[in-house]
Amino acid sequence: MQTVSTLFINGQAVAGEREAFGVVNPATGEAFAQCPAASPEQVDAAVAAANTAFKTFQHTADADRKAMLHRIADLIDAHADELAQLVTLEQGKPMALAQMEVGAAAGWTRYNADLDIPVKVIEDSETRLAELHHKPLGVVGSITPWNWPLMIAVWHIMPALRTGNTVVSKPSSFTPFSTLKLVELINEVVPAGVINIVTGEGGIGRAMTQHPDIRKIVFTGSTPTGQDIMRKAADNLKRLTLELGGNDAGIVLPGTDLDKYVPALFQTAFVNMGQTCAALKRLYVHESQYDDVCQRLAAIAREQVVGNGLEAGVTFGPVTNQAQLDLVAALVEDARAQGAQVLSGGAVQPGNGYFYPPTIVAGISNGVRLVDEEQFGPVLPVVSYRDIDEAVALANDNINGLGGSVWGNDIEQARSVAARLESGTAWINNHAEVLPHCPFGGSKMSGIGVEFGEEGLLEYTQSQLLNISRG
Ligand code: NDP
């Protein structure tokens, strides 16, 4: 597999000045390629290039920027096979899911291309015309995680470019290659310096967060890292969009059609081996249907074909890295020790690679680590409840507030329960669905700001009120 082994700074492919590091294929546990590592001087050079490029790129005609994003989307499509291979190799997801990720990356790019940047007329009177405009911020630093490496890079980069900013991208060291390829492709379209990428283990993200010439950081990842970024960003009042951890609850109302909804419950909990910020991570089921739901979920779990995502027929890939595998295993062991029952999976698969089969845990409630903490992996704790008030209280009893869901046949009843959830998104009879036109963001410790839609786009801008006197 050919991988991009250079950084991109000021439109040039350049070698990393630090020693390259191995990137592990989670299906084999072995490094499959070496990633370039940037020096602090190269981070500075990338920011300087982006800063210089901003001087002209911010004035590019709106229609030209739209056309650029459409050309980028076409290039993503043209390289779809290569990008999907890279995603599966570095991240582990089954090929069909990697292909979906690439398709979504192209789709999100086109959606951003077609978005208009609004001008709001605040007052149009005899005395004045007051209009609210939106201007780009400058250099945007994008720091991305390892779970959906290509798609999340697109979520950060495309609205930034659409609004006339320039970008320095820093992908996770676990999954740098799909983003390196993406940035190579974007460089075929945009002027030199508009998009730059610096990879490297540790330190690069911190250097960006502290850099005085970066005007905004958009970050997706863990809550502690988000907090660290927020503290450091204070020095030059960087704008922030932080999409952080979630521990999303789902509530199954009494009398729910289980034939219809249990497959979707499984899918939304285990999408990407559970390594999705807004996956369903705790499930609350009314006691009248509790055993039935648990058994049905465990049956679907046992049907999964666990293996290397590059192999045909595999439906469930590995966990992406050793640390995440260790966390999942430790949380399940702790739950067992507290008396919970493991209905499927429940042990690291022997052999190479970070395989942990989909695991359903019953006989558990709030107060056990597996329920209280974000597991971010292939295990779902299922909790029994007696009445709706108790279910809502248990669901809201968490520091996170990314998403939440209510499942049931009576939509009006589900709507009234959903309104009580402390979460940035409340789904009914669904979970984890993110859409390019629907603003998405967390409440409580799950983040600040939103991505997607016009609201997400405008987070890459600074408003300027234009006040024309007619007196
Ligand atoms: P991190 O939050 O540590 O890393 C995410 C990104 O931030 C990486 O690019 C990383 O670079 C970079 N980074 C790390 N430390 C800093 C810092 N102090 N300042 C600036 N950038 C930094 O996530 P992990 O990969 O370690 O995953 C840990 C946990 O995060 C998971 O268990 C999961 O709970 C959560 N997570 C949440 C995601 C989400 O979508 N909300 C996605 C991924 C993880 P580098 O890789 O080089 O260290």
Coordinates of C-alpha atoms and ligand atoms in Angstrom, one line a residue:
M1 CA 0.0 0.0 0.0
Q2 CA 1.4 3.4 -1.1
T3 CA 1.2 5.9 1.8
V4 CA 2.0 9.6 1.7
S5 CA 5.2 10.0 3.6
T6 CA 5.7 13.7 3.4
L7 CA 4.3 16.8 5.2
F8 CA 2.8 19.6 3.1
I9 CA 3.9 23.1 4.0
N10 CA 3.3 26.1 1.7
G11 CA 2.2 23.8 -1.1
Q12 CA 5.4 21.7 -1.0
A13 CA 5.8 18.1 -0.1
V14 CA 8.6 18.1 2.5
A15 CA 10.2 15.5 4.7
G16 CA 9.7 15.5 8.4
E17 CA 12.7 16.8 10.3
R18 CA 12.2 14.5 13.2
E19 CA 12.5 10.7 13.2
A20 CA 9.6 9.0 11.5
F21 CA 7.3 6.8 13.5
G22 CA 5.5 3.5 12.8
V23 CA 1.8 3.4 12.3
V24 CA 0.2 0.2 13.5
N25 CA -2.5 -1.7 11.6
P26 CA -4.8 -2.6 14.4
A27 CA -5.8 -5.9 12.7
T28 CA -2.2 -7.2 12.9
G29 CA -0.7 -5.3 15.8
E30 CA 2.2 -4.4 13.5
A31 CA 3.4 -1.2 11.9
F32 CA 2.5 -1.1 8.2
A33 CA 4.2 2.2 7.3
Q34 CA 6.3 5.0 8.7
C35 CA 4.8 8.5 9.2
P36 CA 6.9 11.7 8.9
A37 CA 7.4 13.7 12.1
A38 CA 7.5 17.5 12.0
S39 CA 9.9 19.6 14.1
P40 CA 8.7 22.6 16.1
E41 CA 10.3 24.8 13.3
Q42 CA 8.1 23.0 10.7
V43 CA 5.0 23.8 12.8
D44 CA 6.1 27.4 12.8
A45 CA 6.7 27.2 9.0
A46 CA 3.3 25.7 8.4
V47 CA 1.6 28.5 10.4
A48 CA 3.6 31.2 8.7
A49 CA 2.7 29.8 5.3
A50 CA -1.0 29.7 6.2
N51 CA -0.7 33.2 7.6
T52 CA 0.8 34.5 4.4
A53 CA -1.7 32.7 2.2
F54 CA -4.6 34.1 4.2
K55 CA -3.7 37.6 3.1
T56 CA -5.0 36.8 -0.4
F57 CA -7.2 33.7 0.1
Q58 CA -9.6 35.6 2.3
H59 CA -10.4 37.9 -0.6
T60 CA -11.0 35.0 -3.1
A61 CA -14.4 35.4 -4.8
D62 CA -17.1 33.4 -3.1
A63 CA -17.9 31.5 -6.3
D64 CA -14.2 30.5 -6.7
R65 CA -14.1 29.0 -3.2
K66 CA -17.3 27.1 -4.0
A67 CA -15.8 25.8 -7.2
M68 CA -12.6 24.8 -5.3
L69 CA -14.5 22.7 -2.8
H70 CA -16.4 21.0 -5.6
R71 CA -13.1 20.1 -7.3
I72 CA -11.8 18.7 -4.0
A73 CA -14.9 16.6 -3.7
D74 CA -14.4 15.2 -7.2
L75 CA -10.8 14.4 -6.3
I76 CA -11.9 12.5 -3.1
D77 CA -14.3 10.5 -5.3
A78 CA -11.5 9.8 -7.8
H79 CA -9.3 8.5 -5.1
A80 CA -12.0 6.7 -3.1
D81 CA -10.5 3.2 -3.2
E82 CA -7.1 4.4 -2.0
L83 CA -8.6 6.5 0.8
A84 CA -10.8 3.7 2.0
Q85 CA -7.8 1.3 2.0
L86 CA -5.9 3.8 4.1
V87 CA -8.7 4.2 6.5
T88 CA -9.1 0.5 7.1
L89 CA -5.4 -0.1 7.4
E90 CA -4.8 2.6 9.9
Q91 CA -8.1 2.6 11.8
G92 CA -9.4 -1.0 11.4
K93 CA -13.0 -0.5 10.3
P94 CA -14.5 -3.0 7.8
M95 CA -14.0 -1.9 4.2
A96 CA -17.7 -1.2 3.6
L97 CA -17.7 1.3 6.5
A98 CA -14.4 2.9 5.2
Q99 CA -16.1 3.3 1.8
M100 CA -19.0 5.0 3.6
E101 CA -16.6 7.3 5.4
V102 CA -15.0 8.3 2.1
G103 CA -18.4 8.8 0.5
A104 CA -19.5 11.0 3.5
A105 CA -16.2 13.0 3.1
A106 CA -17.1 13.8 -0.5
G107 CA -20.7 14.6 0.4
W108 CA -19.8 16.8 3.3
T109 CA -17.4 18.7 1.1
R110 CA -20.1 19.3 -1.6
Y111 CA -22.5 20.4 1.1
N112 CA -20.1 23.0 2.4
A113 CA -19.3 24.1 -1.2
D114 CA -23.0 24.9 -1.7
L115 CA -23.6 26.7 1.6
D116 CA -24.0 30.4 1.4
I117 CA -22.5 32.8 3.9
P118 CA -25.5 34.9 5.0
V119 CA -25.7 38.7 5.4
K120 CA -28.3 39.7 7.8
V121 CA -30.0 43.0 7.4
I122 CA -30.6 44.2 11.0
E123 CA -32.1 47.6 10.1
D124 CA -33.0 49.2 6.8
S125 CA -34.6 52.6 7.7
E126 CA -34.4 56.2 6.8
T127 CA -31.7 56.8 9.3
R128 CA -29.4 53.8 8.7
L129 CA -28.7 50.5 7.0
A130 CA -27.2 48.0 9.5
E131 CA -25.9 44.7 8.1
L132 CA -24.3 41.8 9.8
H133 CA -21.5 40.3 7.7
H134 CA -19.2 37.3 8.4
K135 CA -15.5 37.5 7.7
P136 CA -12.9 34.7 8.0
L137 CA -10.7 34.5 11.1
G138 CA -7.3 33.7 9.7
V139 CA -5.3 30.5 10.4
V140 CA -7.4 27.7 11.7
G141 CA -5.7 24.8 13.5
S142 CA -7.5 21.5 13.0
I143 CA -6.6 18.7 15.5
T144 CA -8.3 15.4 14.7
P145 CA -8.8 12.0 16.4
W146 CA -8.4 8.4 15.2
N147 CA -11.9 7.1 15.1
W148 CA -13.2 8.6 11.8
P149 CA -9.9 10.1 10.6
L150 CA -10.8 11.2 7.1
M151 CA -14.4 12.3 7.8
I152 CA -13.5 14.4 10.8
A153 CA -10.7 16.1 9.0
V154 CA -13.2 17.0 6.3
W155 CA -15.6 18.3 8.9
H156 CA -12.9 20.7 10.1
I157 CA -11.2 21.7 6.9
M158 CA -14.0 22.3 4.5
P159 CA -16.0 24.9 6.4
A160 CA -12.7 26.6 7.2
L161 CA -11.8 26.9 3.5
R162 CA -15.3 27.7 2.4
T163 CA -15.3 30.8 4.6
G164 CA -11.9 31.9 3.4
N165 CA -9.6 30.8 6.2
T166 CA -6.4 28.9 5.8
V167 CA -5.6 25.7 7.7
V168 CA -2.9 23.8 9.5
S169 CA -4.0 20.2 10.0
K170 CA -2.7 17.8 12.7
P171 CA -4.2 14.3 12.5
S172 CA -4.0 11.7 15.3
S173 CA -0.6 9.9 15.3
F174 CA -2.6 6.6 15.2
T175 CA -4.3 7.5 11.9
P176 CA -2.3 10.1 9.9
F177 CA -2.3 8.6 6.4
S178 CA -5.8 9.3 5.2
T179 CA -5.5 12.9 6.2
L180 CA -2.0 13.2 4.6
K181 CA -3.6 11.9 1.4
L182 CA -6.6 14.3 1.7
V183 CA -4.3 17.3 2.2
E184 CA -2.2 16.2 -0.8
L185 CA -5.4 16.2 -2.9
I186 CA -6.6 19.6 -1.6
N187 CA -3.2 21.0 -2.5
E188 CA -3.9 20.2 -6.1
V189 CA -6.7 22.7 -6.0
V190 CA -6.0 25.5 -3.6
P191 CA -3.1 28.1 -3.7
A192 CA 0.1 27.3 -1.8
G193 CA -0.1 27.7 1.9
V194 CA -3.9 27.5 2.1
I195 CA -3.7 24.0 3.6
N196 CA -0.7 22.6 5.4
I197 CA -0.2 19.4 7.4
V198 CA 2.2 18.6 10.3
T199 CA 2.2 15.1 11.7
G200 CA 4.1 13.9 14.8
E201 CA 3.7 12.1 18.1
G202 CA 3.0 14.4 21.0
G203 CA 3.8 18.1 21.2
I204 CA 2.6 19.1 17.7
G205 CA -1.0 19.7 18.9
R206 CA 0.3 21.6 21.9
A207 CA 2.5 23.8 19.8
M208 CA -0.5 24.7 17.6
T209 CA -2.7 25.4 20.6
Q210 CA -0.1 27.9 22.0
H211 CA 0.8 29.4 18.6
P212 CA 0.0 33.2 18.6
D213 CA -0.7 33.2 14.8
I214 CA -3.4 30.6 14.9
R215 CA -6.8 32.3 15.4
K216 CA -9.0 29.3 16.0
I217 CA -8.6 25.7 17.0
V218 CA -11.2 23.1 16.0
F219 CA -10.7 20.0 18.0
T220 CA -12.4 16.6 18.1
G221 CA -11.1 14.2 20.8
S222 CA -11.0 13.5 24.5
T223 CA -12.4 15.9 27.1
P224 CA -9.1 16.3 29.1
T225 CA -7.3 17.3 25.9
G226 CA -10.1 19.7 25.1
Q227 CA -9.7 21.3 28.5
D228 CA -6.0 21.6 28.0
I229 CA -6.5 23.3 24.6
M230 CA -9.1 25.7 26.1
R231 CA -6.6 26.7 28.9
K232 CA -3.8 27.4 26.4
A233 CA -6.1 29.1 23.8
A234 CA -6.8 31.8 26.4
D235 CA -3.4 33.5 25.7
N236 CA -4.5 35.0 22.4
L237 CA -8.3 34.4 22.8
K238 CA -8.4 31.7 20.1
R239 CA -11.8 30.9 18.9
L240 CA -12.7 27.3 19.8
T241 CA -14.9 24.5 18.6
L242 CA -14.5 21.5 20.8
E243 CA -16.3 18.3 20.1
L244 CA -15.4 16.1 23.0
G245 CA -16.3 12.8 24.7
G246 CA -19.8 11.6 25.1
N247 CA -21.5 8.9 27.2
D248 CA -24.8 8.9 25.3
A249 CA -27.8 7.3 27.0
G250 CA -30.7 5.7 25.2
I251 CA -34.1 5.1 26.8
V252 CA -36.4 2.3 25.5
L253 CA -40.0 3.1 26.6
P254 CA -42.4 0.4 27.7
G255 CA -44.2 -1.4 24.9
T256 CA -41.6 -0.7 22.2
D257 CA -41.7 -2.7 19.0
L258 CA -38.5 -4.8 19.6
D259 CA -38.5 -6.5 16.2
K260 CA -38.4 -3.1 14.6
Y261 CA -35.9 -1.3 16.9
V262 CA -33.4 -3.7 18.5
P263 CA -31.3 -4.1 15.3
A264 CA -31.0 -0.3 15.2
L265 CA -30.1 -0.2 18.9
F266 CA -27.3 -2.6 18.2
Q267 CA -26.1 -0.7 15.1
T268 CA -26.1 2.7 16.7
A269 CA -24.2 1.4 19.8
F270 CA -21.6 -0.6 17.9
V271 CA -21.0 1.5 14.8
N272 CA -17.3 1.7 14.2
M273 CA -16.8 -0.9 17.0
G274 CA -18.4 1.6 19.4
Q275 CA -15.6 4.1 18.7
T276 CA -17.9 7.0 17.8
C277 CA -18.3 10.1 19.9
A278 CA -22.1 10.0 19.6
A279 CA -22.6 6.3 19.7
L280 CA -25.2 4.9 22.1
K281 CA -23.1 4.0 25.1
R282 CA -25.6 3.3 27.9
L283 CA -29.0 1.7 27.3
Y284 CA -31.9 2.0 29.8
V285 CA -34.8 -0.4 29.2
H286 CA -38.1 -0.7 31.1
E287 CA -38.1 -3.8 33.3
S288 CA -41.1 -5.2 31.4
Q289 CA -38.9 -5.7 28.3
Y290 CA -35.4 -5.8 29.8
D291 CA -34.6 -9.5 29.5
D292 CA -36.0 -9.6 26.0
V293 CA -33.9 -6.6 24.8
C294 CA -30.7 -8.0 26.4
Q295 CA -31.1 -11.4 24.8
R296 CA -31.9 -10.0 21.4
L297 CA -28.9 -7.6 21.5
A298 CA -26.6 -10.5 22.6
A299 CA -27.9 -12.6 19.7
I300 CA -27.1 -9.9 17.2
A301 CA -23.6 -9.5 18.8
R302 CA -22.9 -13.2 18.4
E303 CA -23.8 -13.0 14.7
Q304 CA -21.0 -10.5 14.0
V305 CA -18.0 -11.7 12.0
V306 CA -15.0 -10.3 13.8
G307 CA -11.8 -9.9 11.8
N308 CA -9.5 -7.9 9.6
G309 CA -11.6 -5.2 7.9
L310 CA -9.8 -5.8 4.6
E311 CA -11.2 -9.4 4.4
A312 CA -14.5 -10.0 2.7
G313 CA -17.4 -10.9 4.9
V314 CA -16.0 -9.2 8.1
T315 CA -18.6 -7.1 9.8
F316 CA -16.7 -6.1 12.9
G317 CA -13.1 -4.9 13.0
P318 CA -10.5 -4.5 15.7
V319 CA -10.4 -1.7 18.3
T320 CA -8.0 0.9 16.9
N321 CA -5.2 0.9 19.4
Q322 CA -3.8 -1.0 22.4
A323 CA -4.7 1.7 25.0
Q324 CA -8.3 1.7 23.9
L325 CA -8.4 -2.2 24.0
D326 CA -7.0 -2.2 27.5
L327 CA -9.6 0.4 28.7
V328 CA -12.5 -1.6 27.3
A329 CA -11.1 -4.9 28.8
A330 CA -10.6 -3.2 32.2
L331 CA -14.1 -1.7 32.3
V332 CA -15.7 -5.1 31.5
E333 CA -13.6 -6.8 34.1
D334 CA -14.6 -4.2 36.7
A335 CA -18.3 -4.7 35.8
R336 CA -17.9 -8.5 36.2
A337 CA -16.3 -7.9 39.6
Q338 CA -19.3 -5.8 40.6
G339 CA -21.7 -8.7 39.7
A340 CA -22.7 -7.8 36.2
Q341 CA -23.4 -10.5 33.6
V342 CA -21.6 -10.6 30.3
L343 CA -24.1 -12.0 27.8
S344 CA -21.8 -11.9 24.7
G345 CA -18.1 -11.3 24.0
G346 CA -16.3 -10.1 27.1
A347 CA -12.7 -11.1 26.4
V348 CA -9.9 -10.0 24.2
Q349 CA -9.6 -12.3 21.3
P350 CA -6.3 -14.3 21.4
G351 CA -3.7 -13.7 18.7
N352 CA -2.4 -10.6 17.0
G353 CA -4.5 -7.5 16.5
Y354 CA -6.7 -5.6 18.9
F355 CA -9.9 -7.7 18.6
Y356 CA -12.7 -7.5 21.2
P357 CA -16.0 -9.0 20.1
P358 CA -19.2 -7.0 20.6
T359 CA -20.1 -7.3 24.3
I360 CA -23.5 -6.9 26.0
V361 CA -23.4 -6.4 29.7
A362 CA -26.6 -6.8 31.8
G363 CA -27.4 -6.6 35.6
I364 CA -25.6 -3.3 35.9
S365 CA -26.5 0.3 36.8
N366 CA -25.2 3.8 37.3
G367 CA -22.3 3.8 39.8
V368 CA -20.3 1.1 37.9
R369 CA -17.4 2.5 35.8
L370 CA -18.7 0.8 32.6
V371 CA -21.9 2.9 32.9
D372 CA -20.4 6.1 34.3
E373 CA -17.3 6.4 32.0
E374 CA -17.2 6.6 28.3
Q375 CA -16.0 3.2 27.1
F376 CA -15.5 4.2 23.5
G377 CA -15.4 0.6 22.4
P378 CA -17.4 -2.5 21.6
V379 CA -19.3 -2.9 24.8
L380 CA -22.8 -1.8 25.8
P381 CA -24.1 -1.8 29.4
V382 CA -27.9 -2.4 29.5
V383 CA -29.7 -1.0 32.6
S384 CA -33.2 -1.8 33.8
Y385 CA -35.6 0.9 35.1
R386 CA -39.0 1.0 36.7
D387 CA -40.5 4.4 35.6
I388 CA -39.8 7.2 33.2
D389 CA -38.7 9.7 35.9
E390 CA -36.1 7.2 37.1
A391 CA -34.9 6.5 33.5
V392 CA -34.5 10.3 32.8
A393 CA -32.6 10.8 36.1
L394 CA -30.2 7.9 35.3
A395 CA -29.7 9.1 31.7
N396 CA -28.9 12.7 32.9
D397 CA -26.7 11.5 35.7
N398 CA -23.5 12.0 33.8
I399 CA -20.9 14.8 33.2
N400 CA -21.3 14.4 29.4
G401 CA -24.1 15.6 27.3
L402 CA -23.4 14.9 23.6
G403 CA -26.4 13.0 22.4
G404 CA -29.3 11.0 23.8
S405 CA -32.2 9.0 22.4
V406 CA -35.6 7.7 23.2
W407 CA -37.1 4.7 21.6
G408 CA -40.8 3.8 21.5
N409 CA -44.0 3.5 19.4
D410 CA -45.7 6.6 20.7
I411 CA -43.8 9.5 19.2
E412 CA -45.5 12.2 21.3
Q413 CA -44.5 10.3 24.5
A414 CA -41.0 9.9 23.2
R415 CA -40.8 13.6 22.3
S416 CA -41.8 14.6 25.8
V417 CA -39.1 12.4 27.3
A418 CA -36.5 13.5 24.7
A419 CA -37.1 17.1 25.7
R420 CA -35.9 16.3 29.3
L421 CA -32.6 14.9 28.1
E422 CA -29.5 17.0 28.9
S423 CA -27.8 16.6 25.5
G424 CA -26.9 18.6 22.4
T425 CA -28.9 16.2 20.2
A426 CA -31.9 14.1 21.1
W427 CA -32.9 11.4 18.7
I428 CA -36.1 9.5 18.6
N429 CA -36.0 5.9 17.3
N430 CA -32.4 6.5 16.2
H431 CA -29.0 7.5 17.5
A432 CA -25.6 8.6 16.3
E433 CA -27.0 10.0 13.0
V434 CA -25.1 13.1 12.0
L435 CA -26.0 15.1 8.9
P436 CA -24.2 17.9 7.1
H437 CA -27.2 20.3 7.4
C438 CA -28.0 19.6 11.1
P439 CA -26.0 21.5 13.7
F440 CA -24.2 19.0 16.0
G441 CA -22.5 19.8 19.3
G442 CA -22.3 18.8 22.9
S443 CA -23.7 20.2 26.2
K444 CA -22.1 19.9 29.6
M445 CA -18.6 18.4 29.3
S446 CA -19.1 17.2 25.8
G447 CA -17.9 20.4 24.1
I448 CA -18.4 24.0 23.0
G449 CA -19.9 25.2 19.8
V450 CA -21.4 23.2 16.9
E451 CA -20.4 21.7 13.7
F452 CA -22.4 21.4 10.4
G453 CA -25.1 23.5 8.8
E454 CA -25.0 27.3 8.6
E455 CA -24.5 27.5 12.4
G456 CA -21.4 25.3 12.1
L457 CA -20.1 27.2 9.1
L458 CA -20.3 30.6 10.9
E459 CA -18.1 29.3 13.7
Y460 CA -15.2 29.8 11.3
T461 CA -16.1 33.5 11.0
Q462 CA -15.9 36.7 12.9
S463 CA -19.1 38.9 12.6
Q464 CA -18.7 42.5 11.4
L465 CA -21.5 44.9 11.7
L466 CA -21.7 47.4 8.9
N467 CA -23.5 50.5 9.9
I468 CA -24.2 53.0 7.1
S469 CA -25.6 56.3 8.3
R470 CA -28.4 57.8 6.2
G471 CA -28.9 60.8 8.4
Ligands
NDP1 P1 -6.7 12.7 22.5 O1 -7.8 13.7 22.8 O2 -5.6 12.6 23.4 O3 -6.1 13.0 21.0 C1 -6.8 13.6 19.9 C2 -5.9 14.5 19.2 O4 -5.4 15.5 20.0 C3 -4.7 13.8 18.5 O5 -4.5 14.4 17.3 C4 -3.6 14.1 19.5 O6 -2.3 14.0 19.0 C5 -3.9 15.5 19.9 N1 -3.5 16.0 21.2 C6 -3.2 15.2 22.3 N2 -2.8 15.9 23.4 C7 -2.9 17.2 23.0 C8 -2.7 18.5 23.7 N3 -2.4 18.5 24.9 N4 -2.9 19.6 22.9 C9 -3.3 19.5 21.7 N5 -3.5 18.4 21.0 C10 -3.3 17.2 21.6 O7 -7.5 11.4 22.2 P2 -6.8 9.9 22.3 O8 -6.5 9.6 20.9 O9 -5.7 9.8 23.2 O10 -8.1 9.1 22.8 C11 -8.4 9.1 24.2 C12 -9.9 9.2 24.4 O11 -10.5 10.3 23.7 C13 -10.6 8.0 24.0 O12 -10.6 7.0 24.9 C14 -12.0 8.5 23.8 O13 -12.7 8.5 25.0 C15 -11.8 10.0 23.4 N6 -11.9 10.2 22.0 C16 -13.0 10.9 21.6 C17 -13.3 11.1 20.3 C18 -14.4 11.9 19.8 O14 -14.8 11.7 18.6 N7 -15.1 12.7 20.6 C19 -12.3 10.6 19.3 C20 -11.2 10.0 19.8 C21 -11.0 9.8 21.1 P3 -1.4 12.7 19.1 O15 -2.2 11.6 18.5 O16 -0.2 13.0 18.3 O17 -1.2 12.6 20.6

